[in-house]
Amino acid sequence: MNTPAGRLRILVAMSGGVDSSVAAAMLVEAGHDVVGATMKTFCYSGEAAESRKTCCGLEGIRDARTVADRLGIPHYVFDVEDEFTRDVIDDFVAEYGRGRTPNPCVSCNSNTKFRDLMRRGRVLGCDGVASGHYARLDRGAGEPRLLRGRDSSKDQSYFLWGLPGALLDLLHFPLGDLTKSEVRSRARRLGLATADKPESQEICFVPTGDYRDLLAKRLLPTHPALLPGAIVDTDGRIVGRHNGYSGFTVGQRKGIGGGRSERYHVLEIRPEAREVVVGPRHLLEVGGVVVGGLNWLTEPPEPDRRLHVQVRYRSPALACTVAGSGGDGIELRFDEPARAVTPGQSSVFFDGDRVVGGGRIERVTDTPY
């Protein structure tokens, strides 16, 4: 576990899941003064019973408190609804309104989970913030380096590219060298109530499981993202109709109709025309990408620098070259064509295991149509 020498007072973000529970336990075992904190990120009034089971819902708060009691540490619930709505939910809705596909977990980690918790933690006399992310921090020499987690199947460094660099020295990721099975084994050995709790798969602020329900509540009925439009092929021929382009993302197959010899996928969303462009799978391959909204955890790369870039979670990192930079971000050229590169998703740059930085995909280049 990567922590500085000496006893520290550390605030642990406890969602009520097994990962954050074990992270807190490991810090207690290491001799630190640990404080548990759960974020209340949205209003629970009027929720259906099943919505209370989200990672930040009432059940999560209850489970986090049960674990904190077991570990003998104080536990607080922080109301961050205003900040979370501004930085995560509003951004999520706005991105879908633009025909893009956002990463709400990145927005949360970049702002609410670490920056806002650290601000509250200082009031409690805390020296740093910890979480149950599968990532590592190397403090061996000079400035801290954010690294991939040892377990490649659980590595979550992809979601952390937006962290302010100044925060890195205050963060702790106790699970970075563990596998998921090792984490559950530790939880069982310690008798933690969350040891066998299933992982949360839904977006915490979309308790119905369908993000379009949230969009319908937060966008005007006349918003273009919710209005009918045309599904067109790459020659502009209308091949179907849709009930709102916000229901589509690049690479998607469902919802675009059939009746053709080859399966079609969503290639592009054109919000100005309310069009969803579809075509055969091979047309998803692109040669490059422009990434904006950049955040660097090292010195920004110079043109012609070789990097690896991950364009979505669970996808392999792709070898690329920095082709240049300009007003709308940095342009990358892939060594091999990449598939289903989606505007709005995170593009994260790596040098080996080290996170160099990241940004949001603005547009693709070198398309085959």
mmCIF file of C-alpha atoms in Angstrom:
data_model
loop_
_atom_site.group_PDB
_atom_site.id
_atom_site.type_symbol
_atom_site.label_atom_id
_atom_site.label_comp_id
_atom_site.label_asym_id
_atom_site.label_seq_id
_atom_site.Cartn_x
_atom_site.Cartn_y
_atom_site.Cartn_z
ATOM 1 C CA MET A 1 0.000 0.000 0.000
ATOM 2 C CA ASN A 2 1.425 3.384 -0.968
ATOM 3 C CA THR A 3 1.214 5.789 1.998
ATOM 4 C CA PRO A 4 3.762 8.252 3.331
ATOM 5 C CA ALA A 5 5.691 7.365 6.469
ATOM 6 C CA GLY A 6 4.103 8.356 9.773
ATOM 7 C CA ARG A 7 0.613 8.389 11.180
ATOM 8 C CA LEU A 8 -1.848 10.469 9.158
ATOM 9 C CA ARG A 9 -5.461 11.484 9.617
ATOM 10 C CA ILE A 10 -7.146 10.272 6.423
ATOM 11 C CA LEU A 11 -10.699 10.789 5.218
ATOM 12 C CA VAL A 12 -11.957 7.707 3.336
ATOM 13 C CA ALA A 13 -14.711 8.037 0.736
ATOM 14 C CA MET A 14 -17.014 5.159 1.726
ATOM 15 C CA SER A 15 -19.741 4.358 -0.795
ATOM 16 C CA GLY A 16 -21.066 1.351 1.107
ATOM 17 C CA GLY A 17 -19.342 -1.132 -1.190
ATOM 18 C CA VAL A 18 -16.683 -3.725 -0.447
ATOM 19 C CA ASP A 19 -13.826 -1.817 -2.093
ATOM 20 C CA SER A 20 -14.072 1.354 -0.031
ATOM 21 C CA SER A 21 -14.770 -0.743 3.081
ATOM 22 C CA VAL A 22 -11.500 -2.646 2.679
ATOM 23 C CA ALA A 23 -9.622 0.554 1.804
ATOM 24 C CA ALA A 24 -10.707 1.994 5.165
ATOM 25 C CA ALA A 25 -9.788 -1.231 6.966
ATOM 26 C CA MET A 26 -6.309 -1.310 5.437
ATOM 27 C CA LEU A 27 -5.615 2.238 6.549
ATOM 28 C CA VAL A 28 -6.751 1.386 10.071
ATOM 29 C CA GLU A 29 -4.453 -1.674 10.049
ATOM 30 C CA ALA A 30 -1.590 0.547 8.879
ATOM 31 C CA GLY A 31 -2.011 2.660 12.003
ATOM 32 C CA HIS A 32 -3.572 5.761 10.505
ATOM 33 C CA ASP A 33 -6.282 7.864 12.125
ATOM 34 C CA VAL A 34 -9.170 7.095 9.781
ATOM 35 C CA VAL A 35 -12.424 8.992 9.276
ATOM 36 C CA GLY A 36 -15.184 7.561 7.069
ATOM 37 C CA ALA A 37 -17.308 9.799 4.859
ATOM 38 C CA THR A 38 -20.226 9.059 2.552
ATOM 39 C CA MET A 39 -21.421 11.594 0.022
ATOM 40 C CA LYS A 40 -25.116 12.383 -0.248
ATOM 41 C CA THR A 41 -25.123 13.306 -3.904
ATOM 42 C CA PHE A 42 -28.811 13.649 -4.767
ATOM 43 C CA CYS A 43 -32.224 14.046 -3.181
ATOM 44 C CA TYR A 44 -33.791 10.787 -1.995
ATOM 45 C CA SER A 45 -37.348 12.073 -1.582
ATOM 46 C CA GLY A 46 -39.896 10.113 -3.583
ATOM 47 C CA GLU A 47 -37.419 7.402 -4.629
ATOM 48 C CA ALA A 48 -38.693 3.952 -5.445
ATOM 49 C CA ALA A 49 -37.451 1.262 -3.092
ATOM 50 C CA GLU A 50 -35.042 -0.192 -5.635
ATOM 51 C CA SER A 51 -33.441 3.211 -6.249
ATOM 52 C CA ARG A 52 -32.273 3.282 -2.638
ATOM 53 C CA LYS A 53 -29.810 0.520 -3.470
ATOM 54 C CA THR A 54 -27.577 2.678 -5.658
ATOM 55 C CA CYS A 55 -23.976 3.132 -4.547
ATOM 56 C CA CYS A 56 -24.720 6.590 -3.141
ATOM 57 C CA GLY A 57 -28.273 5.831 -2.007
ATOM 58 C CA LEU A 58 -29.642 5.289 1.482
ATOM 59 C CA GLU A 59 -28.587 1.637 1.563
ATOM 60 C CA GLY A 60 -25.025 2.672 0.729
ATOM 61 C CA ILE A 61 -25.011 5.150 3.616
ATOM 62 C CA ARG A 62 -26.314 2.479 5.988
ATOM 63 C CA ASP A 63 -23.725 -0.098 4.884
ATOM 64 C CA ALA A 64 -20.869 2.410 5.117
ATOM 65 C CA ARG A 65 -21.915 3.299 8.673
ATOM 66 C CA THR A 66 -22.125 -0.387 9.628
ATOM 67 C CA VAL A 67 -18.566 -0.946 8.368
ATOM 68 C CA ALA A 68 -17.301 2.183 10.119
ATOM 69 C CA ASP A 69 -18.785 0.935 13.398
ATOM 70 C CA ARG A 70 -17.099 -2.429 12.871
ATOM 71 C CA LEU A 71 -13.740 -0.716 12.301
ATOM 72 C CA GLY A 72 -14.228 1.651 15.240
ATOM 73 C CA ILE A 73 -13.899 4.815 13.188
ATOM 74 C CA PRO A 74 -16.146 7.892 13.020
ATOM 75 C CA HIS A 75 -18.457 8.206 10.034
ATOM 76 C CA TYR A 76 -19.948 11.333 8.489
ATOM 77 C CA VAL A 77 -22.464 11.942 5.733
ATOM 78 C CA PHE A 78 -21.644 15.014 3.656
ATOM 79 C CA ASP A 79 -24.377 16.693 1.651
ATOM 80 C CA VAL A 80 -22.695 17.476 -1.682
ATOM 81 C CA GLU A 81 -25.892 17.612 -3.700
ATOM 82 C CA ASP A 82 -25.329 21.144 -4.990
ATOM 83 C CA GLU A 83 -21.750 20.491 -6.121
ATOM 84 C CA PHE A 84 -22.614 17.083 -7.557
ATOM 85 C CA THR A 85 -25.558 18.475 -9.504
ATOM 86 C CA ARG A 86 -23.438 21.279 -10.936
ATOM 87 C CA ASP A 87 -20.320 19.270 -11.801
ATOM 88 C CA VAL A 88 -21.756 15.850 -12.666
ATOM 89 C CA ILE A 89 -25.484 15.747 -13.369
ATOM 90 C CA ASP A 90 -25.716 19.048 -15.281
ATOM 91 C CA ASP A 91 -22.666 18.097 -17.323
ATOM 92 C CA PHE A 92 -24.120 14.638 -18.029
ATOM 93 C CA VAL A 93 -27.383 16.114 -19.307
ATOM 94 C CA ALA A 94 -25.643 18.812 -21.350
ATOM 95 C CA GLU A 95 -23.372 16.287 -23.067
ATOM 96 C CA TYR A 96 -26.261 14.070 -24.148
ATOM 97 C CA GLY A 97 -28.029 17.204 -25.309
ATOM 98 C CA ARG A 98 -25.081 17.849 -27.630
ATOM 99 C CA GLY A 99 -25.219 14.334 -29.057
ATOM 100 C CA ARG A 100 -22.207 13.168 -27.056
ATOM 101 C CA THR A 101 -21.689 10.311 -24.574
ATOM 102 C CA PRO A 102 -20.317 11.449 -21.195
ATOM 103 C CA ASN A 103 -18.321 9.741 -18.418
ATOM 104 C CA PRO A 104 -20.069 10.821 -15.185
ATOM 105 C CA CYS A 105 -17.626 8.873 -12.985
ATOM 106 C CA VAL A 106 -14.755 10.954 -14.371
ATOM 107 C CA SER A 107 -16.610 14.168 -13.567
ATOM 108 C CA CYS A 108 -17.315 12.921 -10.043
ATOM 109 C CA ASN A 109 -13.713 11.873 -9.395
ATOM 110 C CA SER A 110 -12.316 15.080 -10.868
ATOM 111 C CA ASN A 111 -14.464 17.254 -8.649
ATOM 112 C CA THR A 112 -16.804 15.934 -5.963
ATOM 113 C CA LYS A 113 -15.157 12.749 -4.720
ATOM 114 C CA PHE A 114 -11.697 14.147 -4.119
ATOM 115 C CA ARG A 115 -11.591 17.951 -4.404
ATOM 116 C CA ASP A 116 -14.795 18.620 -2.460
ATOM 117 C CA LEU A 117 -14.151 15.849 0.075
ATOM 118 C CA MET A 118 -10.640 17.160 0.710
ATOM 119 C CA ARG A 119 -12.064 20.604 1.437
ATOM 120 C CA ARG A 120 -14.445 19.099 4.003
ATOM 121 C CA GLY A 121 -11.750 16.826 5.341
ATOM 122 C CA ARG A 122 -9.524 19.759 6.216
ATOM 123 C CA VAL A 123 -12.245 21.035 8.538
ATOM 124 C CA LEU A 124 -11.936 17.699 10.373
ATOM 125 C CA GLY A 125 -8.160 18.011 10.504
ATOM 126 C CA CYS A 126 -7.493 15.411 7.788
ATOM 127 C CA ASP A 127 -4.197 15.233 5.900
ATOM 128 C CA GLY A 128 -5.519 13.384 2.878
ATOM 129 C CA VAL A 129 -8.341 11.508 1.159
ATOM 130 C CA ALA A 130 -8.508 7.805 0.273
ATOM 131 C CA SER A 131 -10.828 5.734 -1.898
ATOM 132 C CA GLY A 132 -11.338 2.159 -3.029
ATOM 133 C CA HIS A 133 -10.116 2.748 -6.586
ATOM 134 C CA TYR A 134 -7.841 0.147 -8.157
ATOM 135 C CA ALA A 135 -4.994 2.534 -8.952
ATOM 136 C CA ARG A 136 -1.569 3.265 -7.512
ATOM 137 C CA LEU A 137 0.485 6.285 -6.504
ATOM 138 C CA ASP A 138 4.271 6.175 -6.714
ATOM 139 C CA ARG A 139 5.884 8.612 -4.285
ATOM 140 C CA GLY A 140 9.370 7.204 -4.712
ATOM 141 C CA ALA A 141 11.091 10.306 -6.017
ATOM 142 C CA GLY A 142 9.975 13.824 -6.808
ATOM 143 C CA GLU A 143 6.356 14.468 -7.653
ATOM 144 C CA PRO A 144 3.834 11.639 -7.150
ATOM 145 C CA ARG A 145 2.998 9.545 -10.201
ATOM 146 C CA LEU A 146 -0.460 8.117 -10.838
ATOM 147 C CA LEU A 147 -0.172 4.521 -12.086
ATOM 148 C CA ARG A 148 -2.465 1.755 -13.265
ATOM 149 C CA GLY A 149 -3.666 -0.760 -10.687
ATOM 150 C CA ARG A 150 -1.768 -4.048 -10.559
ATOM 151 C CA ASP A 151 -4.920 -6.007 -11.477
ATOM 152 C CA SER A 152 -5.424 -5.171 -15.150
ATOM 153 C CA SER A 153 -8.976 -6.535 -15.064
ATOM 154 C CA LYS A 154 -9.955 -4.001 -12.364
ATOM 155 C CA ASP A 155 -7.638 -1.072 -13.136
ATOM 156 C CA GLN A 156 -9.576 2.193 -12.657
ATOM 157 C CA SER A 157 -6.886 4.762 -13.461
ATOM 158 C CA TYR A 158 -8.880 5.566 -16.621
ATOM 159 C CA PHE A 159 -11.420 7.387 -14.428
ATOM 160 C CA LEU A 160 -8.832 9.506 -12.605
ATOM 161 C CA TRP A 161 -7.211 11.537 -15.400
ATOM 162 C CA GLY A 162 -9.111 14.696 -14.401
ATOM 163 C CA LEU A 163 -7.681 14.902 -10.884
ATOM 164 C CA PRO A 164 -5.982 18.219 -10.133
ATOM 165 C CA GLY A 165 -2.254 17.520 -10.092
ATOM 166 C CA ALA A 166 -1.870 19.395 -6.803
ATOM 167 C CA LEU A 167 -4.148 16.833 -5.121
ATOM 168 C CA LEU A 168 -2.065 13.757 -5.969
ATOM 169 C CA ASP A 169 0.210 14.072 -2.959
ATOM 170 C CA LEU A 170 -2.844 14.096 -0.679
ATOM 171 C CA LEU A 171 -4.473 10.949 -2.108
ATOM 172 C CA HIS A 172 -4.295 7.292 -1.099
ATOM 173 C CA PHE A 173 -5.374 4.202 -3.027
ATOM 174 C CA PRO A 174 -4.853 1.250 -0.661
ATOM 175 C CA LEU A 175 -6.228 -1.331 -3.116
ATOM 176 C CA GLY A 176 -3.802 -0.548 -5.937
ATOM 177 C CA ASP A 177 -1.750 -3.722 -5.479
ATOM 178 C CA LEU A 178 -4.698 -6.075 -4.857
ATOM 179 C CA THR A 179 -7.086 -8.113 -6.984
ATOM 180 C CA LYS A 180 -10.840 -8.096 -6.450
ATOM 181 C CA SER A 181 -10.781 -11.615 -5.027
ATOM 182 C CA GLU A 182 -8.105 -10.565 -2.523
ATOM 183 C CA VAL A 183 -10.222 -7.603 -1.487
ATOM 184 C CA ARG A 184 -13.264 -9.802 -0.857
ATOM 185 C CA SER A 185 -11.128 -12.287 1.085
ATOM 186 C CA ARG A 186 -9.873 -9.492 3.341
ATOM 187 C CA ALA A 187 -13.434 -8.270 3.875
ATOM 188 C CA ARG A 188 -14.592 -11.746 4.887
ATOM 189 C CA ARG A 189 -11.643 -12.199 7.246
ATOM 190 C CA LEU A 190 -12.502 -8.901 8.926
ATOM 191 C CA GLY A 191 -16.197 -9.750 9.113
ATOM 192 C CA LEU A 192 -17.266 -6.691 7.112
ATOM 193 C CA ALA A 193 -20.957 -6.540 6.193
ATOM 194 C CA THR A 194 -20.093 -5.611 2.601
ATOM 195 C CA ALA A 195 -17.824 -8.613 1.941
ATOM 196 C CA ASP A 196 -20.179 -10.286 -0.529
ATOM 197 C CA LYS A 197 -22.167 -7.256 -1.622
ATOM 198 C CA PRO A 198 -22.597 -7.207 -5.424
ATOM 199 C CA GLU A 199 -20.910 -4.450 -7.380
ATOM 200 C CA SER A 200 -23.065 -1.507 -8.335
ATOM 201 C CA GLN A 201 -23.475 -1.308 -12.111
ATOM 202 C CA GLU A 202 -25.931 1.549 -12.503
ATOM 203 C CA ILE A 203 -25.266 5.270 -12.650
ATOM 204 C CA CYS A 204 -25.935 6.378 -9.083
ATOM 205 C CA PHE A 205 -28.171 9.310 -10.044
ATOM 206 C CA VAL A 206 -30.190 7.257 -12.560
ATOM 207 C CA PRO A 207 -31.993 4.861 -10.209
ATOM 208 C CA THR A 208 -34.345 3.574 -12.936
ATOM 209 C CA GLY A 209 -31.355 2.310 -14.932
ATOM 210 C CA ASP A 210 -32.379 4.292 -18.035
ATOM 211 C CA TYR A 211 -30.566 7.605 -18.419
ATOM 212 C CA ARG A 212 -33.246 8.784 -20.842
ATOM 213 C CA ASP A 213 -35.652 9.047 -17.896
ATOM 214 C CA LEU A 214 -33.312 11.628 -16.360
ATOM 215 C CA LEU A 215 -32.981 13.536 -19.638
ATOM 216 C CA ALA A 216 -36.761 13.683 -19.986
ATOM 217 C CA LYS A 217 -36.997 15.270 -16.525
ATOM 218 C CA ARG A 218 -34.184 17.787 -16.949
ATOM 219 C CA LEU A 219 -34.508 18.856 -20.587
ATOM 220 C CA LEU A 220 -37.414 20.780 -22.041
ATOM 221 C CA PRO A 221 -39.763 18.613 -24.134
ATOM 222 C CA THR A 222 -38.823 20.783 -27.119
ATOM 223 C CA HIS A 223 -35.092 20.118 -26.778
ATOM 224 C CA PRO A 224 -33.721 18.718 -30.077
ATOM 225 C CA ALA A 225 -32.217 15.726 -28.233
ATOM 226 C CA LEU A 226 -35.733 14.507 -27.399
ATOM 227 C CA LEU A 227 -37.396 15.239 -30.736
ATOM 228 C CA PRO A 228 -37.928 12.779 -33.600
ATOM 229 C CA GLY A 229 -35.488 12.767 -36.475
ATOM 230 C CA ALA A 230 -34.060 10.760 -39.326
ATOM 231 C CA ILE A 231 -31.740 7.770 -39.317
ATOM 232 C CA VAL A 232 -29.619 8.113 -42.452
ATOM 233 C CA ASP A 233 -26.911 6.129 -44.188
ATOM 234 C CA THR A 234 -23.566 7.572 -45.268
ATOM 235 C CA ASP A 235 -25.083 8.737 -48.577
ATOM 236 C CA GLY A 236 -27.753 10.716 -46.747
ATOM 237 C CA ARG A 237 -30.606 8.338 -47.566
ATOM 238 C CA ILE A 238 -33.250 8.031 -44.863
ATOM 239 C CA VAL A 239 -33.358 4.434 -43.630
ATOM 240 C CA GLY A 240 -35.454 4.931 -40.502
ATOM 241 C CA ARG A 241 -36.737 7.299 -37.841
ATOM 242 C CA HIS A 242 -35.822 7.854 -34.198
ATOM 243 C CA ASN A 243 -37.525 9.459 -31.189
ATOM 244 C CA GLY A 244 -34.527 11.486 -30.038
ATOM 245 C CA TYR A 245 -30.815 11.282 -30.826
ATOM 246 C CA SER A 246 -30.021 11.241 -27.094
ATOM 247 C CA GLY A 247 -30.934 7.544 -27.171
ATOM 248 C CA PHE A 248 -27.941 6.703 -29.362
ATOM 249 C CA THR A 249 -24.182 6.438 -29.041
ATOM 250 C CA VAL A 250 -21.445 5.665 -31.546
ATOM 251 C CA GLY A 251 -21.087 1.924 -32.091
ATOM 252 C CA GLN A 252 -24.643 1.119 -31.023
ATOM 253 C CA ARG A 253 -26.619 -1.530 -32.945
ATOM 254 C CA LYS A 254 -29.979 -1.549 -31.197
ATOM 255 C CA GLY A 255 -32.775 0.776 -32.205
ATOM 256 C CA ILE A 256 -31.740 1.418 -35.805
ATOM 257 C CA GLY A 257 -33.923 -1.161 -37.514
ATOM 258 C CA GLY A 258 -33.075 -4.184 -39.627
ATOM 259 C CA GLY A 259 -34.074 -5.601 -42.952
ATOM 260 C CA ARG A 260 -30.620 -5.432 -44.536
ATOM 261 C CA SER A 261 -27.999 -8.071 -45.271
ATOM 262 C CA GLU A 262 -25.342 -6.459 -43.045
ATOM 263 C CA ARG A 263 -25.870 -5.192 -39.512
ATOM 264 C CA TYR A 264 -25.658 -1.425 -39.222
ATOM 265 C CA HIS A 265 -24.112 0.503 -36.345
ATOM 266 C CA VAL A 266 -24.323 4.139 -35.294
ATOM 267 C CA LEU A 267 -21.415 5.957 -36.927
ATOM 268 C CA GLU A 268 -22.146 9.547 -35.977
ATOM 269 C CA ILE A 269 -24.723 11.796 -34.330
ATOM 270 C CA ARG A 270 -25.487 15.135 -35.996
ATOM 271 C CA PRO A 271 -27.427 17.148 -33.392
ATOM 272 C CA GLU A 272 -27.917 20.207 -35.606
ATOM 273 C CA ALA A 273 -29.888 18.147 -38.129
ATOM 274 C CA ARG A 274 -31.227 15.676 -35.515
ATOM 275 C CA GLU A 275 -29.753 12.904 -37.648
ATOM 276 C CA VAL A 276 -28.272 9.584 -36.595
ATOM 277 C CA VAL A 277 -25.838 8.273 -39.218
ATOM 278 C CA VAL A 278 -25.559 4.493 -39.544
ATOM 279 C CA GLY A 279 -23.533 2.077 -41.625
ATOM 280 C CA PRO A 280 -21.607 -1.221 -41.676
ATOM 281 C CA ARG A 281 -19.279 -2.090 -38.819
ATOM 282 C CA HIS A 282 -16.053 -1.524 -40.750
ATOM 283 C CA LEU A 283 -16.960 2.164 -41.129
ATOM 284 C CA LEU A 284 -16.503 2.598 -37.363
ATOM 285 C CA GLU A 285 -12.733 2.428 -37.815
ATOM 286 C CA VAL A 286 -10.956 5.800 -37.673
ATOM 287 C CA GLY A 287 -7.341 6.857 -37.990
ATOM 288 C CA GLY A 288 -7.135 9.613 -35.407
ATOM 289 C CA VAL A 289 -8.867 11.727 -32.820
ATOM 290 C CA VAL A 290 -8.899 15.281 -31.453
ATOM 291 C CA VAL A 291 -9.093 15.473 -27.655
ATOM 292 C CA GLY A 292 -10.106 18.633 -25.773
ATOM 293 C CA GLY A 293 -10.737 19.670 -22.160
ATOM 294 C CA LEU A 294 -7.236 18.488 -21.343
ATOM 295 C CA ASN A 295 -5.732 17.853 -17.909
ATOM 296 C CA TRP A 296 -2.062 16.958 -17.617
ATOM 297 C CA LEU A 297 -0.497 15.081 -14.691
ATOM 298 C CA THR A 298 2.949 15.411 -16.289
ATOM 299 C CA GLU A 299 4.437 17.899 -18.719
ATOM 300 C CA PRO A 300 2.268 18.101 -21.862
ATOM 301 C CA PRO A 301 3.677 15.940 -24.668
ATOM 302 C CA GLU A 302 5.431 17.543 -27.598
ATOM 303 C CA PRO A 303 4.464 16.816 -31.230
ATOM 304 C CA ASP A 304 5.717 13.439 -32.508
ATOM 305 C CA ARG A 305 5.829 11.973 -29.006
ATOM 306 C CA ARG A 306 4.795 8.329 -28.794
ATOM 307 C CA LEU A 307 2.071 7.441 -26.276
ATOM 308 C CA HIS A 308 -0.642 4.922 -25.608
ATOM 309 C CA VAL A 309 -4.223 6.111 -25.408
ATOM 310 C CA GLN A 310 -7.309 4.432 -23.996
ATOM 311 C CA VAL A 311 -10.467 5.744 -25.658
ATOM 312 C CA ARG A 312 -13.007 3.955 -23.453
ATOM 313 C CA TYR A 313 -13.050 1.925 -20.268
ATOM 314 C CA ARG A 314 -12.328 -1.772 -20.808
ATOM 315 C CA SER A 315 -10.794 -1.118 -24.229
ATOM 316 C CA PRO A 316 -7.089 -1.809 -24.760
ATOM 317 C CA ALA A 317 -4.645 1.064 -24.876
ATOM 318 C CA LEU A 318 -3.725 1.993 -28.458
ATOM 319 C CA ALA A 319 -0.306 3.051 -29.683
ATOM 320 C CA CYS A 320 -0.402 6.561 -31.119
ATOM 321 C CA THR A 321 1.638 9.623 -32.037
ATOM 322 C CA VAL A 322 0.949 13.225 -31.047
ATOM 323 C CA ALA A 323 0.209 14.866 -34.390
ATOM 324 C CA GLY A 324 -0.128 18.388 -33.046
ATOM 325 C CA SER A 325 -2.134 20.702 -30.837
ATOM 326 C CA GLY A 326 -4.327 23.708 -31.389
ATOM 327 C CA GLY A 327 -7.239 25.697 -30.062
ATOM 328 C CA ASP A 328 -9.560 22.712 -29.747
ATOM 329 C CA GLY A 329 -7.068 20.342 -28.109
ATOM 330 C CA ILE A 330 -4.490 17.751 -29.075
ATOM 331 C CA GLU A 331 -4.605 15.551 -32.164
ATOM 332 C CA LEU A 332 -3.489 11.929 -32.069
ATOM 333 C CA ARG A 333 -2.779 9.514 -34.895
ATOM 334 C CA PHE A 334 -3.347 5.828 -34.166
ATOM 335 C CA ASP A 335 -0.835 3.231 -35.353
ATOM 336 C CA GLU A 336 -3.768 0.994 -36.269
ATOM 337 C CA PRO A 337 -7.365 2.049 -36.930
ATOM 338 C CA ALA A 338 -9.489 2.386 -33.787
ATOM 339 C CA ARG A 339 -13.147 1.420 -33.655
ATOM 340 C CA ALA A 340 -16.198 3.164 -32.138
ATOM 341 C CA VAL A 341 -14.326 6.245 -30.898
ATOM 342 C CA THR A 342 -17.088 8.273 -29.268
ATOM 343 C CA PRO A 343 -17.258 12.072 -28.783
ATOM 344 C CA GLY A 344 -17.719 12.946 -25.117
ATOM 345 C CA GLN A 345 -15.953 9.840 -23.819
ATOM 346 C CA SER A 346 -12.639 10.113 -22.018
ATOM 347 C CA SER A 347 -9.379 9.672 -23.856
ATOM 348 C CA VAL A 348 -6.609 8.865 -21.370
ATOM 349 C CA PHE A 349 -2.905 9.002 -22.199
ATOM 350 C CA PHE A 350 -0.394 6.554 -20.734
ATOM 351 C CA ASP A 351 3.371 6.232 -20.748
ATOM 352 C CA GLY A 352 3.771 2.631 -19.678
ATOM 353 C CA ASP A 353 1.699 2.327 -16.495
ATOM 354 C CA ARG A 354 1.833 6.042 -15.764
ATOM 355 C CA VAL A 355 -1.168 8.280 -16.409
ATOM 356 C CA VAL A 356 0.132 11.237 -18.404
ATOM 357 C CA GLY A 357 -3.226 13.020 -18.595
ATOM 358 C CA GLY A 358 -6.446 12.945 -20.509
ATOM 359 C CA GLY A 359 -9.376 14.809 -21.972
ATOM 360 C CA ARG A 360 -12.677 14.419 -23.759
ATOM 361 C CA ILE A 361 -12.957 13.209 -27.311
ATOM 362 C CA GLU A 362 -14.077 16.125 -29.479
ATOM 363 C CA ARG A 363 -14.077 14.532 -32.910
ATOM 364 C CA VAL A 364 -12.546 11.755 -34.954
ATOM 365 C CA THR A 365 -10.285 12.226 -37.955
ATOM 366 C CA ASP A 366 -9.490 10.129 -41.014
ATOM 367 C CA THR A 367 -12.918 8.518 -41.220
ATOM 368 C CA PRO A 368 -13.623 5.983 -43.994
ATOM 369 C CA TYR A 369 -16.757 7.727 -45.238
#
